Coordinates of C-alpha atoms in Angstrom, one line a residue:
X1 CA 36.8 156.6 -85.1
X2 CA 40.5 155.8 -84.2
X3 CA 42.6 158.2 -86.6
X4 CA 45.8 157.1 -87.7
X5 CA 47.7 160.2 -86.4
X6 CA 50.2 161.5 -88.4
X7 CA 54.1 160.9 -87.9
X8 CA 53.6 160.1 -84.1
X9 CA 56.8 160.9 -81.8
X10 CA 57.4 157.7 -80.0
X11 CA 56.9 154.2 -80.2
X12 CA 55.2 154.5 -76.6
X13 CA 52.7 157.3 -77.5
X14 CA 51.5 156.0 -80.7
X15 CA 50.7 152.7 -78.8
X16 CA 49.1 154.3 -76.2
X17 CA 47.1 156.1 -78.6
X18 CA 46.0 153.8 -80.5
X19 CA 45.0 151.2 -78.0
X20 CA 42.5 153.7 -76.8
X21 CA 41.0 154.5 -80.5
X22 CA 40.9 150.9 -80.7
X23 CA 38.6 150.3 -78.0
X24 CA 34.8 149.2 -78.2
X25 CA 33.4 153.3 -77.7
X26 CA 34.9 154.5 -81.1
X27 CA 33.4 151.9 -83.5
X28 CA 35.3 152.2 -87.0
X29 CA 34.2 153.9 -90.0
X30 CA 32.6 152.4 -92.7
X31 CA 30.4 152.2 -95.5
X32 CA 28.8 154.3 -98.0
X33 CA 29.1 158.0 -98.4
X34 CA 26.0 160.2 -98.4
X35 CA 26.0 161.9 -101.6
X36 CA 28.2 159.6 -103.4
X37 CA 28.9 156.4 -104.8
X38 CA 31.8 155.7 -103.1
X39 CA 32.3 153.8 -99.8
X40 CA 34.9 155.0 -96.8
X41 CA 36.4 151.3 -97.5
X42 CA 37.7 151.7 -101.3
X43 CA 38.3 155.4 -100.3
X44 CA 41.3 153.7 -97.6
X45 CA 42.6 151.3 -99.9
X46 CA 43.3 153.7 -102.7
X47 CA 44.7 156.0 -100.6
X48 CA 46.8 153.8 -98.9
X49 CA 48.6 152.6 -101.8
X50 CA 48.1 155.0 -104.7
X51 CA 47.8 158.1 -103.2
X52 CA 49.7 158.6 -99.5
X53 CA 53.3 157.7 -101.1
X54 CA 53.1 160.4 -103.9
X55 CA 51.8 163.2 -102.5
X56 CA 54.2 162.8 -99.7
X57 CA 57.1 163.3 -101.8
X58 CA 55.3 165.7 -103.9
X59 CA 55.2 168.4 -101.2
X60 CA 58.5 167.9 -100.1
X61 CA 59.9 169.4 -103.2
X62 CA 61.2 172.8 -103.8
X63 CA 58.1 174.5 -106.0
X64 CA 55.3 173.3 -103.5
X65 CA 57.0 173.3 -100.2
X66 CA 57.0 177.7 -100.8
X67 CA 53.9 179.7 -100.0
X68 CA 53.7 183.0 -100.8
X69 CA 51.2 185.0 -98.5
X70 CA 49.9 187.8 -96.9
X71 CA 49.2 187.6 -93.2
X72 CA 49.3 191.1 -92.3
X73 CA 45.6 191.7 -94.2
X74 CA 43.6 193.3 -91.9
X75 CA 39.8 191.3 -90.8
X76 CA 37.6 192.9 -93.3
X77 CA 34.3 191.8 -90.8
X78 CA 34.9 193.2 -87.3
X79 CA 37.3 195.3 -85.2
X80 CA 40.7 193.3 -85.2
X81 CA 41.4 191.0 -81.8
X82 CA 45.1 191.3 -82.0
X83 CA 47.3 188.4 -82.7
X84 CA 48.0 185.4 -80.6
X85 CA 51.1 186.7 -78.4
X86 CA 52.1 182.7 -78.1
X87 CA 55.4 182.0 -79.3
X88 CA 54.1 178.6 -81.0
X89 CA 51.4 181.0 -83.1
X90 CA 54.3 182.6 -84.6
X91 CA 55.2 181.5 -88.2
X92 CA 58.9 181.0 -89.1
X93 CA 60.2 183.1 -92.0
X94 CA 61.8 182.1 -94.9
X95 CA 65.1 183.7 -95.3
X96 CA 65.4 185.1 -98.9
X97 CA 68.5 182.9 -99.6
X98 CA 66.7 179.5 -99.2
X99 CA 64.1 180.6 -102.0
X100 CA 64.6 179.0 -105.3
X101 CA 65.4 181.8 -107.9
X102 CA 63.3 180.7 -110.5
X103 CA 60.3 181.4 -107.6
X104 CA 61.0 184.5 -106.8
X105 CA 61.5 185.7 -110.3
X106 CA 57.5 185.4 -110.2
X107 CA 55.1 185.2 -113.0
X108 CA 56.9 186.6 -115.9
X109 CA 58.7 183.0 -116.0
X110 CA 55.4 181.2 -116.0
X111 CA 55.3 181.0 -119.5
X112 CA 58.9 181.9 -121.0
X113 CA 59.6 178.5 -123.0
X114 CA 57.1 179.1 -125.5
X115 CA 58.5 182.5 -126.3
X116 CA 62.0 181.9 -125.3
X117 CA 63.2 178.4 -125.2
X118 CA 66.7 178.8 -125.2
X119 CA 66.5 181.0 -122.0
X120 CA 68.7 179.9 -119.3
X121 CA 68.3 180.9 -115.9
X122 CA 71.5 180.8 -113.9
X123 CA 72.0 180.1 -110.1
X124 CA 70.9 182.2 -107.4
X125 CA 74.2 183.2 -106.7
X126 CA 75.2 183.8 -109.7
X127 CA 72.1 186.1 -110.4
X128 CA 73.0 189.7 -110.0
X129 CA 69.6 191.1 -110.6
X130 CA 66.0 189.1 -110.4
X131 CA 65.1 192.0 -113.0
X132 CA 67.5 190.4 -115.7
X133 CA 65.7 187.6 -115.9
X134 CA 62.5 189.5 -116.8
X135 CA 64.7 191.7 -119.2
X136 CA 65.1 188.1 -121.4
X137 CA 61.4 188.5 -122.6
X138 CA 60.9 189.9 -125.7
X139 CA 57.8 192.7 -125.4
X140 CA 55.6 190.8 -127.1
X141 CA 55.7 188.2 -124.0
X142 CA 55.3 190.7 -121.9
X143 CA 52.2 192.1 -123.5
X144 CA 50.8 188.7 -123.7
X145 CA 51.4 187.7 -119.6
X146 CA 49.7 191.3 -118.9
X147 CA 46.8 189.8 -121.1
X148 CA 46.8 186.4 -118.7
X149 CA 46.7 188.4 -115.9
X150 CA 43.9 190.8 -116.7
X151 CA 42.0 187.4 -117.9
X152 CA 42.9 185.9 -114.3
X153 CA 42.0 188.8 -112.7
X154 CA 38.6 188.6 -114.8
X155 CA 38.0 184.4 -113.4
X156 CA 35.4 183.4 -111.2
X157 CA 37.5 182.6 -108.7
X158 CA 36.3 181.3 -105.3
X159 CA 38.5 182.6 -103.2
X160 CA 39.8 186.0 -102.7
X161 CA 43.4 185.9 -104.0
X162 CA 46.6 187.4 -101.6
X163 CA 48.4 190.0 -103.8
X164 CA 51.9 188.4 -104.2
X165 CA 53.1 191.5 -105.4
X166 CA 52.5 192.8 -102.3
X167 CA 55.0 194.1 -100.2
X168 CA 53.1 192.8 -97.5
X169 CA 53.6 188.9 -99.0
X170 CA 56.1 186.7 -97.6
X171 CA 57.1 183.3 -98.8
X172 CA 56.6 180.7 -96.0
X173 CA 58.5 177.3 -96.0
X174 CA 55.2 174.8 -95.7
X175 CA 57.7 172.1 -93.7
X176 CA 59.2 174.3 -91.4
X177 CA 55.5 175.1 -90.3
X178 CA 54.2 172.7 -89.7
X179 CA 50.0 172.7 -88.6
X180 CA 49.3 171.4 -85.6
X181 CA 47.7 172.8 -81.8
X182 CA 49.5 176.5 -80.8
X183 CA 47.0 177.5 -77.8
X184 CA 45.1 179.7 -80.1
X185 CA 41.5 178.9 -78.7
X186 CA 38.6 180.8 -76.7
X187 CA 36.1 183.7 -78.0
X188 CA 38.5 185.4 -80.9
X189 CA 38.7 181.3 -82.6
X190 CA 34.8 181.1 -82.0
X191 CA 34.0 184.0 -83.6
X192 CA 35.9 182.9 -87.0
X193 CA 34.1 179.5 -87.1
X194 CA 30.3 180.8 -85.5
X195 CA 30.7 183.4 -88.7
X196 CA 31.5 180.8 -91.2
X197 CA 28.4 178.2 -89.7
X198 CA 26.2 180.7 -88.9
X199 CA 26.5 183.5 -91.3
X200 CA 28.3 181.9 -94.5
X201 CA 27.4 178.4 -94.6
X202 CA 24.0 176.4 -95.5
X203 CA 23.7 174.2 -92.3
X204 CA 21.1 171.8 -92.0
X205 CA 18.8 172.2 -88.9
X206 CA 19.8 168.4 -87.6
X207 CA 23.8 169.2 -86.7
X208 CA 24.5 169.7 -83.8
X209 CA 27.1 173.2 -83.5
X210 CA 29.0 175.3 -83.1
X211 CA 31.2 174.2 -80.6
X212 CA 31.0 177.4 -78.5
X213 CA 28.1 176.7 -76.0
X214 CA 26.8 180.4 -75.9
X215 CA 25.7 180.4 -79.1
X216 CA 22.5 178.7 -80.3
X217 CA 22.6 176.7 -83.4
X218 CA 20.6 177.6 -86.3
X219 CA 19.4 175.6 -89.0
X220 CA 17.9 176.3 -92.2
X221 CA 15.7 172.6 -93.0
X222 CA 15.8 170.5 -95.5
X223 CA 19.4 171.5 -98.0
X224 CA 19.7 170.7 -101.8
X225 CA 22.4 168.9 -103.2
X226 CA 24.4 171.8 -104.1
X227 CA 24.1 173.5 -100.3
X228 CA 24.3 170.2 -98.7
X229 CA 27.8 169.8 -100.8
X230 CA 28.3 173.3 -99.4
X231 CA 28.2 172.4 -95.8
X232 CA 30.1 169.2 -96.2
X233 CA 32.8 170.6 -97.2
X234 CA 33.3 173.5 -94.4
X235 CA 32.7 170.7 -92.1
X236 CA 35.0 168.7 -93.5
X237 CA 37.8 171.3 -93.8
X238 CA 36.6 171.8 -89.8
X239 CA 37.8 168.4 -89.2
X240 CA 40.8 168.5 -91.3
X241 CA 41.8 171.3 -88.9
X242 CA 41.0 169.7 -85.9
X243 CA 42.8 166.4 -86.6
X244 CA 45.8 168.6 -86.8
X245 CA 45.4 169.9 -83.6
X246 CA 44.7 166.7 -81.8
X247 CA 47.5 164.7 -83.9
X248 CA 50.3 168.0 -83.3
X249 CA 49.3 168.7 -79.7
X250 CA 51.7 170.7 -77.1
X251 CA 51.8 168.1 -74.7
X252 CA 55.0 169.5 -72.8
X253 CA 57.1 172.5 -73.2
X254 CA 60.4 171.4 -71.7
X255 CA 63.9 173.2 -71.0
X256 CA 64.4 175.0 -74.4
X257 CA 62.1 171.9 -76.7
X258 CA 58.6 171.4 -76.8
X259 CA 57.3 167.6 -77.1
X260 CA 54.3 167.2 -79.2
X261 CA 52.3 164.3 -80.2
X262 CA 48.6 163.1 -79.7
X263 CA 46.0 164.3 -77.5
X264 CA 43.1 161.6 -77.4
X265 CA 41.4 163.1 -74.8
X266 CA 41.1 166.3 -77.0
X267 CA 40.0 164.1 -80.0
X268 CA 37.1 162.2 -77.8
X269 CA 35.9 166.1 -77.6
X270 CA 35.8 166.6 -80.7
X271 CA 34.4 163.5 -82.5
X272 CA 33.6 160.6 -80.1
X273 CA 29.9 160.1 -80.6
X274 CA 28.7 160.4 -77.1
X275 CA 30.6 163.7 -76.6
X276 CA 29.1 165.4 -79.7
X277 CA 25.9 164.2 -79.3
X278 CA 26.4 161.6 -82.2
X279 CA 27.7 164.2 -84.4
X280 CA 31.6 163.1 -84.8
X281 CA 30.4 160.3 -86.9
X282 CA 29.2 162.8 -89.2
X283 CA 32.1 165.0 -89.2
X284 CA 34.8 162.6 -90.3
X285 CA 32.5 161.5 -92.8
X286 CA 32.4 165.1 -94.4
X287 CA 36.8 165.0 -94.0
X288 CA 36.2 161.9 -96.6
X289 CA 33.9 163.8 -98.6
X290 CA 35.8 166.3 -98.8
X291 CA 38.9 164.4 -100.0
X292 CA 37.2 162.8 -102.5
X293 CA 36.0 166.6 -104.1
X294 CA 39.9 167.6 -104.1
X295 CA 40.1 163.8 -105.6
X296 CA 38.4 164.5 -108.1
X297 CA 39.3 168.3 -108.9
X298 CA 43.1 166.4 -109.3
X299 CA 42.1 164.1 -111.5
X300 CA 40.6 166.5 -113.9
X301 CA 42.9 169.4 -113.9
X302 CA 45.8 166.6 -115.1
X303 CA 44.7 168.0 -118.8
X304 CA 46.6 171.4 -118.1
X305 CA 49.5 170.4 -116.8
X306 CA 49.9 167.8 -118.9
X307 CA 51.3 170.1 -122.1
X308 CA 54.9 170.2 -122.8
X309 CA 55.1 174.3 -122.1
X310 CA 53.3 174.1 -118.3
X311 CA 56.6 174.0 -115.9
X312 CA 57.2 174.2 -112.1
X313 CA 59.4 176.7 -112.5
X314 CA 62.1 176.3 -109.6
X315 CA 65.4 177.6 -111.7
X316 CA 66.8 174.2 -111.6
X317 CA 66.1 171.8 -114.6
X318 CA 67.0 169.0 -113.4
X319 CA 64.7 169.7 -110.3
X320 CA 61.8 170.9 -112.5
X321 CA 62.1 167.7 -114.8
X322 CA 62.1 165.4 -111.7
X323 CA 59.1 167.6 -109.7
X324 CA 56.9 167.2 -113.1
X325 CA 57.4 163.8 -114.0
X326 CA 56.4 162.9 -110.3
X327 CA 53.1 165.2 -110.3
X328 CA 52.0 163.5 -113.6
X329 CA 52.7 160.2 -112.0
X330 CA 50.4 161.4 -109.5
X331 CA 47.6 162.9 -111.9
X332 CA 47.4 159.1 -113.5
X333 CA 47.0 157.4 -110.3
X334 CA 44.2 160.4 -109.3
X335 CA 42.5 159.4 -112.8
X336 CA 42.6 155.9 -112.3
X337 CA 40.1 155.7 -109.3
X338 CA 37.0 154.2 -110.2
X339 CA 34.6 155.9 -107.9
X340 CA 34.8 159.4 -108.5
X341 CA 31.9 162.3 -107.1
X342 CA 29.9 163.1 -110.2
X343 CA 30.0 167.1 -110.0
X344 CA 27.6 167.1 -112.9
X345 CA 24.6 166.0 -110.6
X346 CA 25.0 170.0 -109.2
X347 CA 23.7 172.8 -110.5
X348 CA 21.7 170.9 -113.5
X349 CA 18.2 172.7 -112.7
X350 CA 17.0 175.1 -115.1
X351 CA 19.6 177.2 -116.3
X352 CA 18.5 180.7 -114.4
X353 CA 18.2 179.1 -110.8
X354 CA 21.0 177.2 -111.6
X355 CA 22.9 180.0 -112.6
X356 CA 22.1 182.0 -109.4
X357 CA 22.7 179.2 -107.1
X358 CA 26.1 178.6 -108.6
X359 CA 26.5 182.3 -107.7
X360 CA 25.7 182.1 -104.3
X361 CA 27.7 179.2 -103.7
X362 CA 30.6 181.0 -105.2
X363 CA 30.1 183.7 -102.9
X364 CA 29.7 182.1 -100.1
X365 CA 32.4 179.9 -100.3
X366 CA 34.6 183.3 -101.1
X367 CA 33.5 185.1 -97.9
X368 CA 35.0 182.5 -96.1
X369 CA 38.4 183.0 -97.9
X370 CA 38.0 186.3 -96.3
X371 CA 36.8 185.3 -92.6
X372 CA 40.9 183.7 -93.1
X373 CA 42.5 186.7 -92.2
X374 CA 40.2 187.6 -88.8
X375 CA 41.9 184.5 -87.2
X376 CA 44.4 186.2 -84.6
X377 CA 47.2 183.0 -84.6
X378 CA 49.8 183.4 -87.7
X379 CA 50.4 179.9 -88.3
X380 CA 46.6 179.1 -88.2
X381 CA 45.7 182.2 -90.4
X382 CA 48.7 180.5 -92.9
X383 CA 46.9 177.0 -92.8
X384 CA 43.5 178.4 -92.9
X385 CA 44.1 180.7 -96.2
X386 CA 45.9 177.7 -97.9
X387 CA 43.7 175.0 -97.2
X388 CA 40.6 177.3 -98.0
X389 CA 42.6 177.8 -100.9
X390 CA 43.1 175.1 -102.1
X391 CA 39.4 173.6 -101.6
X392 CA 38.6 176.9 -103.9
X393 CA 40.9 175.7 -106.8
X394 CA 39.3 172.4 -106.4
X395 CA 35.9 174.3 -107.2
X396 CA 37.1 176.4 -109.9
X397 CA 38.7 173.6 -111.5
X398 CA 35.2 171.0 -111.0
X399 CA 33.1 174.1 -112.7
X400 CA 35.6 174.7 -115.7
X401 CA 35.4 171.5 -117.5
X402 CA 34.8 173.1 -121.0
X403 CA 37.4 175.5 -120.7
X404 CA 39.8 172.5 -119.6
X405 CA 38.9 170.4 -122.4
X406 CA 39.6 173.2 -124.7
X407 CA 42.9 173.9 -123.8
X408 CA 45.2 174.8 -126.4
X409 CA 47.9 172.1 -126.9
X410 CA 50.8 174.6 -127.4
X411 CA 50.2 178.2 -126.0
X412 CA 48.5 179.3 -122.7
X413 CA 45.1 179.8 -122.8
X414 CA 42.7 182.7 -122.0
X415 CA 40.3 180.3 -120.7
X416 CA 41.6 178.6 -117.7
X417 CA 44.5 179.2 -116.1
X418 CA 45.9 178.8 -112.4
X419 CA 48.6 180.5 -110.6
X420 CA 51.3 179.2 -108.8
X421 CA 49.8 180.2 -105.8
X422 CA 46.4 178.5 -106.4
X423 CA 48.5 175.2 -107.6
X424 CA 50.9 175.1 -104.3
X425 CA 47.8 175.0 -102.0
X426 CA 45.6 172.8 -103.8
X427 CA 48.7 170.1 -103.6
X428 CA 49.4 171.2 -100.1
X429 CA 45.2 171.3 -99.3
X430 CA 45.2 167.7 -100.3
X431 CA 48.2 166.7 -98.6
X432 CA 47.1 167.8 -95.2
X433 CA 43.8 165.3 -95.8
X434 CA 46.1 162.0 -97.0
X435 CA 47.0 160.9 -93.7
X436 CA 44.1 162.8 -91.5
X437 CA 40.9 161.0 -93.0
X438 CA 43.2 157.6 -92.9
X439 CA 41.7 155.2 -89.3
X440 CA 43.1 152.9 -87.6
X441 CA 43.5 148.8 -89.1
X442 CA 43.6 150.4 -92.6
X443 CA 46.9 152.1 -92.9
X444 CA 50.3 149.9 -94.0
X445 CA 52.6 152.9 -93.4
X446 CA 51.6 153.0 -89.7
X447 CA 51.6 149.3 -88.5
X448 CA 55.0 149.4 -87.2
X449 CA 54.1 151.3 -84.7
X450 CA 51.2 149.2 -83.2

């Protein structure tokens, strides 16, 4: 189970850890995926190759590496905890300067080439007023994005969207906050993961959780496909998340600079077999699972951002060009793995209990959007809303096939659409799983280290 930690510190560390994830107790990974046709094996070598060196660039650049959220929504489930009073909880703002114009200009630009080619955006400093670049529309534009939104307000989405209208929304830079271990822990973190397990997620009655020992496990039998996908995914968004923490761990707060790095002990917690009652196994096989759903989300939403009109709008051209060409780069290499999950094997009962389970599993999933902002850390209520996020653009995208395929070729549709918000974290979302599901022997980019 020895994970290829992220970008380790030091030489020394990232020998030392790996030594000990290459010993005898933690057994590597492999073989098939339950669930799937797909084996852990294939899964490494295309990410390796194809995948890890895009998406690495692709959320460095300007239009993905700025999140616009809200992390002042109050828990909508129980009496708030308080924040984390930790300085490493803290997230670091975003000065308004360092924002790309063309971003904070919002959604009125989403669209503007098809109705207004020859608009030009000039330079932030040049820009006396964000409103003048809204006043370039003609009214007819603006009567058409106030029909987009209504329709996007109208989607079955599967998450519950941050207003980022809201005064209340800041823009976040992603690679200035980084995730990774803050000292957020104890009964306040247990509560937000025993509600999503125990309240908001089919679990079968085999696992062994949650990882708070007051609490009983539950279990519910035997799951469908559909609920067993359901669970799979929170635990494999659990793991995600706990990688993090054991790859970015405080390991020394010293005069004025804090030294992180890898905490194997903390990982042996967490997923060494004999410490989770044979459970870890399982768990890092649900973080594959679950990049092979985003997988396969990416390679099917490449249809809508393939048309000529569909821009990440930064304010810079030359930018925008560059960011574009790179993302549809990536779309081809996404398209062009041969083992994708067949989402067409879920919810293909008869039509009304399929219908209804669909449902359910929509709301579900969209409660635990919500359990988001009951975490009491900042920087883990920023990565928790963005990867849930993103694994709920992954769903809406995997359950609007017909309304991807029917895409108009030069005008926005009514049918499907995603906001900027939903695209940044479903990039992002993936991103945080490239080099997290990635063990030990497999990874080129990390044998320089050994």
């Amino acid at each position: 189970l020895g994970c290829v930690w992220r970008v380790l510190r030091t030489a020394e560390q990232s020998r030392a850890a790996l030594l000990i994830l290459r010993s005898p107790c933690f057994p590597q990974l492999t073989g098939v995926l339950d669930d799937c046709f797909c084996d852990i094996e294939s899964i490494d070598v295309f990410n390796n190759f194809k995948i890890y060196p895009r998406i690495q660039k692709l959320t460095e650049r300007d239009y993905f590496r700025y999140y616009r959220v809200n992390l002042n929504r109050p828990c909508p489930f129980w009496a708030d905890d308080g924040h984390c009073s930790i300085k490493d909880c803290q997230v670091e703002p975003c000065p308004e300067s360092k924002i790309p114009v063309g971003i904070k200009s919002g959604n009125y630009n989403r669209y503007s080439q098809v109705t207004n080619a020859n608009t030009d955006i000039v330079d932030c400093e040049q820009a006396q007023d964000l409103g003048a670049i809204n006043s370039t529309l003609s009214n007819y534009s603006k009567e058409a994005f106030e029909d987009w939104a209504r329709h996007d307000d109208a989607q079955d989405h599967f998450c519950e969207l941050d207003d980022e209208t809201s005064p209340d929304a800041d823009y976040v830079d992603l690679l200035l906050n980084p995730e990774r271990y803050t000292g957020y822990k104890g009964p306040s973190a247990w509560r937000v993961w025993n509600s999503i397990y125990e309240e908001n997620c089919f679990k079968p009655r085999s696992v062994y959780r949650p990882l708070n020992p007051l609490v009983p496990p539950r279990g519910k039998g035997c799951l469908c496909l559909e609920k067993r996908v359901f669970y799979r995914l929170i635990s494999g968004l659990h793991s995600s998340i706990n990688i993090h923490l054991c790859a970015e761990y405080l390991l020394d707060e010293g005069w004025g600079k804090s030294l992180w790095g890898p905490n194997v002990q903390e990982f042996r917690q967490r997923f060494d077999p004999a410490e989770t009652k044979g459970e870890g196994t399982r768990r890092l096989k649900n973080l594959y699972f679950l990049y092979l759903i985003e997988l396969r989300a990416l390679s099917k939403v490449a249809p809508y951002f393939d048309r000529a009109f569909v821009n990440l709008y930064t304010g810079d051209r030359q930018e925008d060009r560059a960011t574009k060409e790179l993302l549809l780069q990536f779309f081809n290499e996404t398209k062009a793995f041969p083992m994708h999950f067949d989402e067409k094997s879920m919810f293909a009962g008869q039509k009304i209990e399929a219908k209804t389970l669909k449902e359910e599993f929509r709301l579900h999933f969209k409660n635990i959007s919500r359990i988001m902002d009951c975490v009491g850390c900042s920087k883990c209520r920023l990565w928790g809303k963005l990867q849930t996020q993103g694994l709920g653009t992954a769903l809406k995208i995997l359950f609007s096939e017909k309304e991807i395929k029917n895409l108009p070729e030069h005008s926005p549709s009514k049918g499907f659409q995603l906001t900027r918000q939903e695209i940044v974290a479903l990039l992002n979302g993936f991103g945080s799983l490239y080099t997290l599901y990635t063990f030990y022997g497999h990874n080129p980019f990390y044998n320089s280290y050994i």
